[in-house]
mmCIF file of C-alpha atoms in Angstrom:
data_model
loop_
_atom_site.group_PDB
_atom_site.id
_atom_site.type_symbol
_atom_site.label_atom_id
_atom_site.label_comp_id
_atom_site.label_asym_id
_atom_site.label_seq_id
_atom_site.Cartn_x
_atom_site.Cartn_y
_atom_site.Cartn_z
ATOM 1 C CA UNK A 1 0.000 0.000 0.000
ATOM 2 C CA UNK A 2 1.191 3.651 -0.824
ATOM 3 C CA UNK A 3 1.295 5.706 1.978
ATOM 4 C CA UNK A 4 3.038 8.514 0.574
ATOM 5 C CA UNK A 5 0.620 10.534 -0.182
ATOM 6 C CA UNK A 6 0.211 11.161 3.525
ATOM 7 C CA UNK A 7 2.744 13.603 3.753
ATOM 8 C CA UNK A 8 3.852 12.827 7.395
ATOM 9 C CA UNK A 9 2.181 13.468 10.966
ATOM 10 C CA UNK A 10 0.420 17.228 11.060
ATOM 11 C CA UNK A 11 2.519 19.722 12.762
ATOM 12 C CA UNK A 12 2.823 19.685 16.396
ATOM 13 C CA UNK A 13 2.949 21.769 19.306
ATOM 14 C CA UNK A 14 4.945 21.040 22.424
ATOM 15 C CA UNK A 15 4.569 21.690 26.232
ATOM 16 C CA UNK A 16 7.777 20.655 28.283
ATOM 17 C CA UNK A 17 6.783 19.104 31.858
ATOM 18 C CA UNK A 18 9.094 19.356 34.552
ATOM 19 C CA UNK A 19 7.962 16.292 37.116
ATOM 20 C CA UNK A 20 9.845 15.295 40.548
ATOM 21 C CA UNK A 21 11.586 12.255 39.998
ATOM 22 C CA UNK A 22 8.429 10.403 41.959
ATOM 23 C CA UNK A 23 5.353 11.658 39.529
ATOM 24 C CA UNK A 24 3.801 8.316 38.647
ATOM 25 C CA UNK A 25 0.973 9.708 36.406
ATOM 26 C CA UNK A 26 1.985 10.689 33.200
ATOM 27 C CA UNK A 27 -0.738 9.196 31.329
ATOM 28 C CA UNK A 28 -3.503 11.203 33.696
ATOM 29 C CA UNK A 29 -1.743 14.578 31.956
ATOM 30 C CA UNK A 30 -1.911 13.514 28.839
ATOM 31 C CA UNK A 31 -5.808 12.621 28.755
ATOM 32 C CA UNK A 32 -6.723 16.635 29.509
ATOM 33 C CA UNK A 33 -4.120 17.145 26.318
ATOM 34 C CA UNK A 34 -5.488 17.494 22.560
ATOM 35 C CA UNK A 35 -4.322 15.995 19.424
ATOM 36 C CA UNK A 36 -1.955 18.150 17.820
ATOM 37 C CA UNK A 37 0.264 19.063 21.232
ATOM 38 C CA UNK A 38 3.150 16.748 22.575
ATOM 39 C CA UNK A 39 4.245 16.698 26.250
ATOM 40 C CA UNK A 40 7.749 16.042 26.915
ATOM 41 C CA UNK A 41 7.981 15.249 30.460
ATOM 42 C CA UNK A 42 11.678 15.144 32.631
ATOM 43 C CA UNK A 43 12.175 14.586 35.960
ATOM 44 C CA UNK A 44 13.885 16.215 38.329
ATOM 45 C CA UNK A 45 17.186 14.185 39.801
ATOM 46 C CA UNK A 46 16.484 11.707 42.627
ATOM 47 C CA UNK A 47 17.118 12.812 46.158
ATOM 48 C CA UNK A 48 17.584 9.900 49.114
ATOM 49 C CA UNK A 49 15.783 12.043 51.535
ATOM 50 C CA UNK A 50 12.150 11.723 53.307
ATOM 51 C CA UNK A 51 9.456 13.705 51.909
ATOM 52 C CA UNK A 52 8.661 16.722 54.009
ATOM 53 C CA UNK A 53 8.301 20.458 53.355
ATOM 54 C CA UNK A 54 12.327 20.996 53.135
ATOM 55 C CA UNK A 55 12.267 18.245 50.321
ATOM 56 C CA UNK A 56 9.958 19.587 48.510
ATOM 57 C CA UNK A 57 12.544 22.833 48.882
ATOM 58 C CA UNK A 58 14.984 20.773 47.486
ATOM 59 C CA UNK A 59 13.071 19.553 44.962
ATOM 60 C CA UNK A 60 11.940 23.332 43.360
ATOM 61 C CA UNK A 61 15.353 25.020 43.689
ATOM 62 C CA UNK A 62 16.434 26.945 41.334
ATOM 63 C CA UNK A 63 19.463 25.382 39.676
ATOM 64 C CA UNK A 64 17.421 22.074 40.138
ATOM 65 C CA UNK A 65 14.532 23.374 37.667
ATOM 66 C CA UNK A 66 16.956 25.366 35.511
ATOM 67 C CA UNK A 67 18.789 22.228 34.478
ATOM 68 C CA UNK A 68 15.475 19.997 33.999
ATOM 69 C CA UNK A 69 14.351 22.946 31.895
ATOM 70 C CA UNK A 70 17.654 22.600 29.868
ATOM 71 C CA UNK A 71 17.055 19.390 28.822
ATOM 72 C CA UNK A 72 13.715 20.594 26.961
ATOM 73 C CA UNK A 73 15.338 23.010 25.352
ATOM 74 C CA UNK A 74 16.262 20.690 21.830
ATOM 75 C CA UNK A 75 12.680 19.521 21.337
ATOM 76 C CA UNK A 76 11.534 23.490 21.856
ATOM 77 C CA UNK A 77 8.584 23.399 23.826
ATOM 78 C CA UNK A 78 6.054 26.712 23.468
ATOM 79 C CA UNK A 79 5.497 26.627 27.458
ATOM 80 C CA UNK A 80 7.365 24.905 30.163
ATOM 81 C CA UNK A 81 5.234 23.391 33.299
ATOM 82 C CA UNK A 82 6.578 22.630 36.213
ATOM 83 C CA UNK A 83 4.071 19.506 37.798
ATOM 84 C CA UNK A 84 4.370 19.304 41.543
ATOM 85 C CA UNK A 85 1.994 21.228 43.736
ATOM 86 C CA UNK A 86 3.933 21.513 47.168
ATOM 87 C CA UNK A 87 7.111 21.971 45.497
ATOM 88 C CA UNK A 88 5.434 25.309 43.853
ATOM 89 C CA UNK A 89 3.418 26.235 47.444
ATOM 90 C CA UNK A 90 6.565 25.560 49.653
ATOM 91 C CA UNK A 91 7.972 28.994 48.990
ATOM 92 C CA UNK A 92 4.792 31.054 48.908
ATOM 93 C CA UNK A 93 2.934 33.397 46.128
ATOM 94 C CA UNK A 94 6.575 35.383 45.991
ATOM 95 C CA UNK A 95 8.885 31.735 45.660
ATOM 96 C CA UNK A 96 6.427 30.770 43.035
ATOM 97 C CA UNK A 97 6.759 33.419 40.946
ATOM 98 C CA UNK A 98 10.451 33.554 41.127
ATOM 99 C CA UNK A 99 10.944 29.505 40.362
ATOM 100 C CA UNK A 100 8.802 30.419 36.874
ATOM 101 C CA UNK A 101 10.804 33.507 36.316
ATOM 102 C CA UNK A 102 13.861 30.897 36.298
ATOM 103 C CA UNK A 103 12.611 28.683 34.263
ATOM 104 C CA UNK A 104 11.422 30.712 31.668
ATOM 105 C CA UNK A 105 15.196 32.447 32.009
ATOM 106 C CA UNK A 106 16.116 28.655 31.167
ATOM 107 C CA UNK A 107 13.898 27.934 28.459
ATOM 108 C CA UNK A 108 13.155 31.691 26.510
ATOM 109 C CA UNK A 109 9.457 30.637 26.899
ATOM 110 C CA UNK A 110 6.855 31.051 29.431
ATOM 111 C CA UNK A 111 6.511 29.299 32.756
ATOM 112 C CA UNK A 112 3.981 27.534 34.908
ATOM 113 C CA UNK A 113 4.143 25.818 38.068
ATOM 114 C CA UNK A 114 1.074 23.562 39.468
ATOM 115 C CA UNK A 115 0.416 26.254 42.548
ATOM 116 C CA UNK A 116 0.472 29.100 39.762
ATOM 117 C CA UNK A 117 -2.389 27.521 37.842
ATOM 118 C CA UNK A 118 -4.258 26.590 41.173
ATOM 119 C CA UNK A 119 -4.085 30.564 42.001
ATOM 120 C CA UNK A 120 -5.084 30.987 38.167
ATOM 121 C CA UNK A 121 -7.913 28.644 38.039
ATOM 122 C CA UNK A 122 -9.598 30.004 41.617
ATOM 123 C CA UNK A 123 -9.794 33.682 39.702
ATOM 124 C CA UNK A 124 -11.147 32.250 36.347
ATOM 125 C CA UNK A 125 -13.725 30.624 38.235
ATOM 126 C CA UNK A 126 -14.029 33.484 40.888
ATOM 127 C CA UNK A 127 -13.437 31.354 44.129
ATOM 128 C CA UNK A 128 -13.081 32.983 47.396
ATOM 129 C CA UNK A 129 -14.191 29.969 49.547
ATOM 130 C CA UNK A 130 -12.005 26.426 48.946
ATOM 131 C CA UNK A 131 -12.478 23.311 50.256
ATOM 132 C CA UNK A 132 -9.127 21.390 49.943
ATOM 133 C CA UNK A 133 -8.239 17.751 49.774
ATOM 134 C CA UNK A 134 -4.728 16.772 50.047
ATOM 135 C CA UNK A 135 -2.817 13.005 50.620
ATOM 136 C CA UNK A 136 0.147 14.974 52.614
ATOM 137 C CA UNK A 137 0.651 15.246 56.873
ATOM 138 C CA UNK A 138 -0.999 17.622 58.032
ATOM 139 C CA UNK A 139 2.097 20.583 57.927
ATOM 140 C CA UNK A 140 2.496 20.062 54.570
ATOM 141 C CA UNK A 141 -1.805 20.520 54.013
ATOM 142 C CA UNK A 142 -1.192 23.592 56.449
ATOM 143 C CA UNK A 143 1.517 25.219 53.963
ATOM 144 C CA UNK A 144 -1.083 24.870 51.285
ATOM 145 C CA UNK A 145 -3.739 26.547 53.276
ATOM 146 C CA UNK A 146 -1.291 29.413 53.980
ATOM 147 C CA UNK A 147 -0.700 29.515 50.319
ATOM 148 C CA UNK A 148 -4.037 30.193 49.043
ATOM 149 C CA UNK A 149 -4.737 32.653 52.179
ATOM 150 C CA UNK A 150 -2.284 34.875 50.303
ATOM 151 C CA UNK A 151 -4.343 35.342 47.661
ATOM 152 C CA UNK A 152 -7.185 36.163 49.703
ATOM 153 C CA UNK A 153 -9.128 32.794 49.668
ATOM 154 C CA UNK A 154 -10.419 31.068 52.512
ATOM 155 C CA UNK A 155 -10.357 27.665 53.277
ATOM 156 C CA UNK A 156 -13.816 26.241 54.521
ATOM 157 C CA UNK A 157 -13.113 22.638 55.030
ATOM 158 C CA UNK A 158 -10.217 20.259 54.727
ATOM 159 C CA UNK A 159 -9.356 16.518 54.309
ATOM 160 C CA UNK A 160 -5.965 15.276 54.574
ATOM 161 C CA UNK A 161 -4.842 11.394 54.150
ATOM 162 C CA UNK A 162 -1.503 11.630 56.012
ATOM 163 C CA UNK A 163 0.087 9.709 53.582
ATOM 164 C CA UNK A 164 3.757 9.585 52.840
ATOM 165 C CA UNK A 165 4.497 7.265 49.807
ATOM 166 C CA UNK A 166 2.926 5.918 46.744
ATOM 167 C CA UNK A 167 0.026 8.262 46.569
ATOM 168 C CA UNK A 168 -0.513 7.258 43.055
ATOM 169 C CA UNK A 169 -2.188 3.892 44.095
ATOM 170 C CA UNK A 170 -5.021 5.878 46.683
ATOM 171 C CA UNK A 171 -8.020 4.446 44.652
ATOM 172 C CA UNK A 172 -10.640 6.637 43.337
ATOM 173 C CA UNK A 173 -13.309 5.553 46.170
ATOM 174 C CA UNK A 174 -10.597 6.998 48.714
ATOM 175 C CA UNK A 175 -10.450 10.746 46.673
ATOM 176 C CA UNK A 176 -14.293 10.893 46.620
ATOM 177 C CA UNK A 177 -14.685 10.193 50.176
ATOM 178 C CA UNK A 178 -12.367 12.799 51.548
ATOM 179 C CA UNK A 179 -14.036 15.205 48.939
ATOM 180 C CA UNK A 180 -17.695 14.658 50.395
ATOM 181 C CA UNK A 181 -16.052 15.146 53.724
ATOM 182 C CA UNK A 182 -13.748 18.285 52.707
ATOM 183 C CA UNK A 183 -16.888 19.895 51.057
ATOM 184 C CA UNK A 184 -19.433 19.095 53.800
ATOM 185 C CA UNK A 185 -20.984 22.907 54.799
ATOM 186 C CA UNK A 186 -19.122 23.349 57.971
ATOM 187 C CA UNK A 187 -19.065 26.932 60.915
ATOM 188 C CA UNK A 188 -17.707 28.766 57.860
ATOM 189 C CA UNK A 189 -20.661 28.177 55.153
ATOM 190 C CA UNK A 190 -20.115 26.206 52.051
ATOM 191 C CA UNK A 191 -17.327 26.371 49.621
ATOM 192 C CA UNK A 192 -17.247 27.460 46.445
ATOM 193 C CA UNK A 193 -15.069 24.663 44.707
ATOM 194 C CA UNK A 194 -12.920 21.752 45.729
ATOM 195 C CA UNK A 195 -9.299 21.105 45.019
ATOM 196 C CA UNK A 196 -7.725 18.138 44.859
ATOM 197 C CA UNK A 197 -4.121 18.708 45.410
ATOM 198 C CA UNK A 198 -1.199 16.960 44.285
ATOM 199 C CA UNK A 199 -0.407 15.481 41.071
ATOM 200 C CA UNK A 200 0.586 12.182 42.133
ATOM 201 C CA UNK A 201 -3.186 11.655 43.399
ATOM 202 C CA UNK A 202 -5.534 10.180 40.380
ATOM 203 C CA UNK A 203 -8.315 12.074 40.075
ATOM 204 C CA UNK A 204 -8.971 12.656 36.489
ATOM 205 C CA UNK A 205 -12.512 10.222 36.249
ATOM 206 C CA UNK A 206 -14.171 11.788 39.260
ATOM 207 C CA UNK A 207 -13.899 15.614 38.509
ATOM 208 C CA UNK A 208 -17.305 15.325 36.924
ATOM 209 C CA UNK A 209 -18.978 13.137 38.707
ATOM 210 C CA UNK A 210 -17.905 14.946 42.010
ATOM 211 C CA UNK A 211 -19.171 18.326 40.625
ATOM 212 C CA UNK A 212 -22.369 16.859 39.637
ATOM 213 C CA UNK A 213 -22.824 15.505 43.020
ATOM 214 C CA UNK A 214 -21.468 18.328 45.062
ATOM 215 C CA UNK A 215 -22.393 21.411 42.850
ATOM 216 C CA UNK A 216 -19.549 22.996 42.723
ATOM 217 C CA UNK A 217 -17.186 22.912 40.646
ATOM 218 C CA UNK A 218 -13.954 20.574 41.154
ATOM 219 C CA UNK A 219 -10.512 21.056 40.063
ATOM 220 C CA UNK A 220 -7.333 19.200 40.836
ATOM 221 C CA UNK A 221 -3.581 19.522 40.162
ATOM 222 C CA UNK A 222 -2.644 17.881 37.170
ATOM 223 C CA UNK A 223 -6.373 19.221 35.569
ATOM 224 C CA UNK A 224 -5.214 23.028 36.510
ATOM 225 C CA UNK A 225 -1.575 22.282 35.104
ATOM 226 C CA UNK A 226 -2.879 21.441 31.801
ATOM 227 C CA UNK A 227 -5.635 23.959 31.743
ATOM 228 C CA UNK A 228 -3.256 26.894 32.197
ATOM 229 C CA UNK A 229 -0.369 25.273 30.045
ATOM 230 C CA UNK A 230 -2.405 25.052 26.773
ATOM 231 C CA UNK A 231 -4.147 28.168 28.106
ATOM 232 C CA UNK A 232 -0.627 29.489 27.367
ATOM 233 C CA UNK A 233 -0.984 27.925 23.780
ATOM 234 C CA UNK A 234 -4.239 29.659 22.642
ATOM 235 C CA UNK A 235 -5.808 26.471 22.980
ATOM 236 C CA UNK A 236 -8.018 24.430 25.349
ATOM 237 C CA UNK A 237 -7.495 21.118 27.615
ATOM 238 C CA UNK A 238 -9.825 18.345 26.914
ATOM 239 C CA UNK A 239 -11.723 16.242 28.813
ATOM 240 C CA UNK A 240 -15.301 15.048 29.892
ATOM 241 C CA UNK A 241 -17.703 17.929 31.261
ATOM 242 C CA UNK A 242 -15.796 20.006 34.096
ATOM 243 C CA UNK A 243 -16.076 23.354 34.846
ATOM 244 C CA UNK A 244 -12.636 24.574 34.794
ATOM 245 C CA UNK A 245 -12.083 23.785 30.955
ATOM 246 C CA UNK A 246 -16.264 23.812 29.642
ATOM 247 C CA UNK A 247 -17.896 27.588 30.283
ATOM 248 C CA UNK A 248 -21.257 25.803 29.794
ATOM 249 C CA UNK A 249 -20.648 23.150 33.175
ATOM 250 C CA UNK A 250 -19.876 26.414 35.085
ATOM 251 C CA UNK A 251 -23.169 28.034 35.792
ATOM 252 C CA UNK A 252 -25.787 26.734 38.144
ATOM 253 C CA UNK A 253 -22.555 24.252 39.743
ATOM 254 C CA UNK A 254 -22.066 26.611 42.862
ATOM 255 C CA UNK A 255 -23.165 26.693 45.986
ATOM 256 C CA UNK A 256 -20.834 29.554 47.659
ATOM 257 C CA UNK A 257 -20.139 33.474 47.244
ATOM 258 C CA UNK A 258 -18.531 32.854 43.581
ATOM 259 C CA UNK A 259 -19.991 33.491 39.986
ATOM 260 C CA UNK A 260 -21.122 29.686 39.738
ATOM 261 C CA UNK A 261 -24.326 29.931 41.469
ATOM 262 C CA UNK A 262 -27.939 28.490 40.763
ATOM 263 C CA UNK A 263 -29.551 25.316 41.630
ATOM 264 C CA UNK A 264 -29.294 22.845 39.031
ATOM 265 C CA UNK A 265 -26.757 21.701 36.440
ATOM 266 C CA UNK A 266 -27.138 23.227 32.497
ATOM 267 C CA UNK A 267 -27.875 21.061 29.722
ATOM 268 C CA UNK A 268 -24.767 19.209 27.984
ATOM 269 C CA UNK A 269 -23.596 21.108 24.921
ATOM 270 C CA UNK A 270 -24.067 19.050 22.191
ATOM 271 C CA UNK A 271 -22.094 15.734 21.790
ATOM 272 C CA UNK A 272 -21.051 15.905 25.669
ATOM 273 C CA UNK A 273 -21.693 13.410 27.936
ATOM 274 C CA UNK A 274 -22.436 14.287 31.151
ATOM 275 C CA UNK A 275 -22.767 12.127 34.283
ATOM 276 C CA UNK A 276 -26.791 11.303 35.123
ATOM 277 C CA UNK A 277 -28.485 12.709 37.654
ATOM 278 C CA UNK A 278 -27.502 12.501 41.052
ATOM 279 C CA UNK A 279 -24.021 11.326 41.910
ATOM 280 C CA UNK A 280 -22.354 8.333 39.581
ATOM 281 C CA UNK A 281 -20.023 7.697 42.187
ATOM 282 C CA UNK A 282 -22.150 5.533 45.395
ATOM 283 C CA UNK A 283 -21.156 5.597 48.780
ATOM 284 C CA UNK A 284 -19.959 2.416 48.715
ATOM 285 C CA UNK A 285 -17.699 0.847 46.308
ATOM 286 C CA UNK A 286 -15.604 2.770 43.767
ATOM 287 C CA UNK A 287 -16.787 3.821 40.010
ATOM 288 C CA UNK A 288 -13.352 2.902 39.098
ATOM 289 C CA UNK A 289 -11.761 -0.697 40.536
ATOM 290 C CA UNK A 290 -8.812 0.225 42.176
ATOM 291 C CA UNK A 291 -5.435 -0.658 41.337
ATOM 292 C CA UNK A 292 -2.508 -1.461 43.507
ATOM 293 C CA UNK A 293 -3.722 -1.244 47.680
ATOM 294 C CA UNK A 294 -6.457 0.682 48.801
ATOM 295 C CA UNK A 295 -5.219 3.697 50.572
ATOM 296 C CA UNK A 296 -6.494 4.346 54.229
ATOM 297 C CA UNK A 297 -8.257 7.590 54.513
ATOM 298 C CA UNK A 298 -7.215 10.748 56.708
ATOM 299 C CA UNK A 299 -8.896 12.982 58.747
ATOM 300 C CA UNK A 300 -11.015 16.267 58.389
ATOM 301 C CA UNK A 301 -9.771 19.210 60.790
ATOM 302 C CA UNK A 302 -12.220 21.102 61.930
ATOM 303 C CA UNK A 303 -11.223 24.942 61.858
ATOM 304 C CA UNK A 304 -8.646 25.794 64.562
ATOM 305 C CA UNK A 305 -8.732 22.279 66.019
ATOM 306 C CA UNK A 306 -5.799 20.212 66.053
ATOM 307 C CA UNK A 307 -5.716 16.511 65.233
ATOM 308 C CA UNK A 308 -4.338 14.720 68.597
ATOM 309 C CA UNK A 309 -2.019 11.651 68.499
ATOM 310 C CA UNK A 310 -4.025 8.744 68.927
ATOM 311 C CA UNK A 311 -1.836 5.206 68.211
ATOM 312 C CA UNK A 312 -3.751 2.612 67.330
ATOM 313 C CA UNK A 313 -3.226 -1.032 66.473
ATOM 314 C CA UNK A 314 -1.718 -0.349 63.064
ATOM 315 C CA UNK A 315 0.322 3.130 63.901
ATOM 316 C CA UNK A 316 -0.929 6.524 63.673
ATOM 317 C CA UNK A 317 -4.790 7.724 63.646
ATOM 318 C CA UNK A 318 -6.860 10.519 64.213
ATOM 319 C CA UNK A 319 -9.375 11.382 67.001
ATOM 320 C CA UNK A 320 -12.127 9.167 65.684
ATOM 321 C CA UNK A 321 -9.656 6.074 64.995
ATOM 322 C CA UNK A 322 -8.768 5.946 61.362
ATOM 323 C CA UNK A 323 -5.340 4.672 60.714
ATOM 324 C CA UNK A 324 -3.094 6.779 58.561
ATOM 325 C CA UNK A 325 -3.270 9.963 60.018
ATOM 326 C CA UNK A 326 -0.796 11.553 60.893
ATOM 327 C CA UNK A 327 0.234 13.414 64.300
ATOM 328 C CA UNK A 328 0.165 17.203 65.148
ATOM 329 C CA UNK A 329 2.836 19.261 62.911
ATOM 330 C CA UNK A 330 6.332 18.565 64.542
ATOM 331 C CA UNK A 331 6.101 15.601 66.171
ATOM 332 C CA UNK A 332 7.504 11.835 65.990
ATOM 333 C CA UNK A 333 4.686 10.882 64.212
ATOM 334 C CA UNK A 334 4.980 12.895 61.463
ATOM 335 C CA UNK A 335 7.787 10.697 59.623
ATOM 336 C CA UNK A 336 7.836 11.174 55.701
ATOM 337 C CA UNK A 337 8.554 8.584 52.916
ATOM 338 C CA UNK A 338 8.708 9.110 49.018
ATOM 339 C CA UNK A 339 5.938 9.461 47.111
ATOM 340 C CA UNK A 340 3.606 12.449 47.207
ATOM 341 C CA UNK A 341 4.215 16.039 44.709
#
């Protein structure tokens, strides 16, 4: 057969990822990414230390980034992302904008971080009230909090899994439980959205059904990454109905003080598919089977309460005696592995 008349693959476009040497989900980026752009993903150098908040300082320095953004530069991606949420938060609203400023010093082309496109994403969608999810001990989910308070949003409810290595494998079931939890209308009133943080923590599959369940709209690390990375491109992420990246999922999904208020969900533009009514994700049992162990869930803080250390008969849990949290910020219990951006 003559395939010449072919002519070759259509042109593409690239975005350069910049990963710590841990991120596990490459294929979850590439699902939000269209047809005619190429990721080329590196990965920062491997470091033999314990994940805490000075790793992930380690992990976002400067000279670190620079070089992973040097070894882009040959394939000359349009945008350069860097993919790790608490290496981008660890440093604050001013560290974040100086580790893009470096890159895109490395690169001659703009820069992203994860934390960046969180911050981007909550003023696209107008969000002043966040309910948070995160798989990290509870100083790390405190330096996010701290993070988004900069820009002036408050956080209404939090989960946190108190996990420390291979976050990747925390089945979906796990993610949608601490989101009902996080996003449960607490002292401070509802929220209006829920992030998922982290980009090692699947999530792709339930950002719709979560939003049609919760109504509000639900965005997560790797989604925002993507989102503002093509954004960056003149072009959209794709993906099944979702707020962030369809205008038309947006209105009548809030619940808070944001622009996406109402009380029911839109009609699917046409050719979407949107989840059916009521939540597609039950209490019990996951939507998608889970693969690798199931992941232990954390515990919600209530505002200004700390979570005591309580050992139970398989380490670490919180005050109502669910293994896998971890202890108050400081303290012997709060021992981190590999395994969590």
């Amino acid at each position: 057969m003559d395939v010449s008349f072919l002519g070759g693959p259509g042109p593409q476009r690239g975005v350069g990822v910049v990963a710590p040497f841990d991120f596990a989900l490459d294929r979850e980026l590439w699902r939000w990414t269209p047809d005619d752009v190429s990721l080329h993903v590196t990965r920062t150098p491997y470091v033999p230390v314990e994940v805490s908040l000075d790793l992930a300082r380690m992990i976002s320095e400067h000279e670190t980034l620079q070089n992973a953004v040097g070894t882009l530069t040959e394939v000359t991606p349009e945008v350069v992302a860097y993919a790790c949420t608490s290496g981008s938060f660890v440093g604050g609203a001013m560290g974040e904008h100086a580790m893009c400023e470096a890159m895109s010093r490395a690169g001659s082309v703009p820069a992203i971080t994860t934390s960046g496109a969180l911050l981007e994403a909550l003023v696209e969608l107008d969000v002043r009230r966040l309910a948070l999810v995160t798989p990290y001990t509870v100083s790390v989910t405190r330096a996010l909090e701290e993070y988004v308070a900069q820009a002036g949003v408050t956080v209404t409810g939090r989960a946190y899994m108190g996990l420390t290595r291979q976050i990747w494998k925390v089945a979906y079931r796990e993610v949608v439980d601490m989101a009902r939890r996080a996003a449960a209308r607490g002292r401070l009133g509802a929220a209006d959205a829920l992030f998922l943080s982290c980009t090692n923590l699947p999530t792709y599959d339930v950002i719709p059904q979560l939003e049609a369940e919760l109504r509000i709209p639900v965005i997560s690390a790797n989604q925002v990454t993507m989102w503002a990375a093509l954004r960056r491109l003149g072009t959209r992420a794709v993906g099944p109905y979702q707020a962030l990246i369809d205008t038309s999922a947006r209105t009548g999904t809030g619940s808070g003080s944001g622009s996406c208020t109402g009380s029911a969900l839109p009609g699917p533009a046409a050719g979407t598919v949107v989840p059916a009514a009521g939540p597609v994700v039950p209490a019990a049992g996951p939507v998608v089977p889970a693969a690798g162990p199931v992941v232990p869930t954390g515990s919600v803080l209530p505002e200004g309460q700390e979570p005591p250390d309580v050992r139970g008969a398989h380490g670490v849990s919180d005050a109502q005696g669910v293994p896998g949290a971890q202890g108050v910020s400081g303290g012997p219990d709060e021992k981190q592995q590999e395994g969590w951006t």
